[in-house]
């Protein structure tokens, strides 16, 4: 089977794409090369998963029979201005880190927080990704989405229903094709210094040397997930090859040979223990693909 504007791979190991390095085989992965390819893929398939860089998902050990549509080959970006603001428009599969670097190269400020976030533009908008006090909603201007009937829709920030790690894309069957971010002119040296500082904080505090999906749990209102987990005595706790990071308790890492089942069992134990000790219900930030 071929789909115009797409590349297709069959029987691919999901661990090759997972940031946790786990998962069985994917029966079929479709890579759209552009928006037309994405439209063609959506028309060709009726039941599928659509993903970006797979940096915030867990795949089942048994594999996936549904087609996966992975957007990482859709990565066109452009910079323009209207005389007052500057804008970067990016395809859904563009690396968020690349977009932040493009902003730096053009002396544009606002996306410094995104430096080091491993996902794509599509995943970042879907999750309203954020770090160090910044969120996608702070710089989001508009996007082009595709609905289930293949209709193209332009949406502005007010229509996106952004909240903590959430957007309308999680609630309605809309697929992001591209997004536009509104930025301001800044001092390049200051932008670079802030990006370097944030990256150094990541290296110092986060277990970047191990496979992980970043923060495993959302921040509970009024609390910090990592502190709750550490105070519950779970730092370093492991199930098989899955471990609560000793460097940052908010991270679950693949310390070696972990399976998705072990990661999920570890997550359940953490949730249960934290609730029993503090009465706080942790909610996973990672998406579970089944």
Coordinates of N, CA, C and O in Angstrom, one line a residue, residues 11 15 32 40 58 65 91 134 169 192 214 235 241 243 255:
X11 N 6.1 -3.3 10.4 CA 6.7 -4.2 11.5 C 8.0 -3.5 12.0 O 9.1 -4.1 11.9
X15 N 10.3 0.4 20.3 CA 11.4 0.9 21.2 C 12.3 1.8 20.4 O 13.0 2.6 21.1
X32 N 3.8 11.2 7.1 CA 3.5 12.2 6.1 C 4.7 13.2 5.9 O 5.4 13.5 6.9
X40 N -3.9 13.0 3.1 CA -4.0 11.7 2.4 C -4.0 10.5 3.4 O -4.8 9.6 3.2
X58 N 4.0 6.0 26.2 CA 4.4 4.7 26.4 C 3.7 3.7 25.5 O 2.5 3.8 25.4
X65 N -1.4 -2.9 16.6 CA -1.9 -3.2 15.3 C -2.4 -2.1 14.5 O -2.4 -2.1 13.3
X91 N 5.5 23.5 10.9 CA 4.7 22.3 10.7 C 4.6 21.6 12.0 O 5.5 21.7 12.9
X134 N 7.2 29.1 31.8 CA 6.7 29.4 30.5 C 5.8 28.3 30.0 O 6.1 27.1 30.3
X169 N -7.3 20.2 21.8 CA -6.9 19.1 20.9 C -7.1 17.7 21.7 O -7.2 16.7 21.0
X192 N 20.2 34.0 24.5 CA 21.1 32.8 24.5 C 21.5 32.5 25.9 O 21.6 31.3 26.3
X214 N 10.4 12.4 30.6 CA 10.4 13.7 31.4 C 9.5 13.5 32.6 O 9.5 12.4 33.2
X235 N 12.2 7.7 46.3 CA 13.3 8.0 45.5 C 14.2 6.8 45.3 O 14.6 6.2 46.3
X241 N 13.4 -3.1 35.7 CA 14.3 -2.1 35.2 C 13.8 -0.7 35.3 O 14.5 0.3 34.9
X243 N 12.7 2.7 37.3 CA 13.1 3.2 38.6 C 12.7 4.7 38.8 O 12.7 5.5 37.8
X255 N 16.2 2.2 33.8 CA 17.6 2.1 34.3 C 18.3 0.9 33.7 O 19.5 0.7 33.9

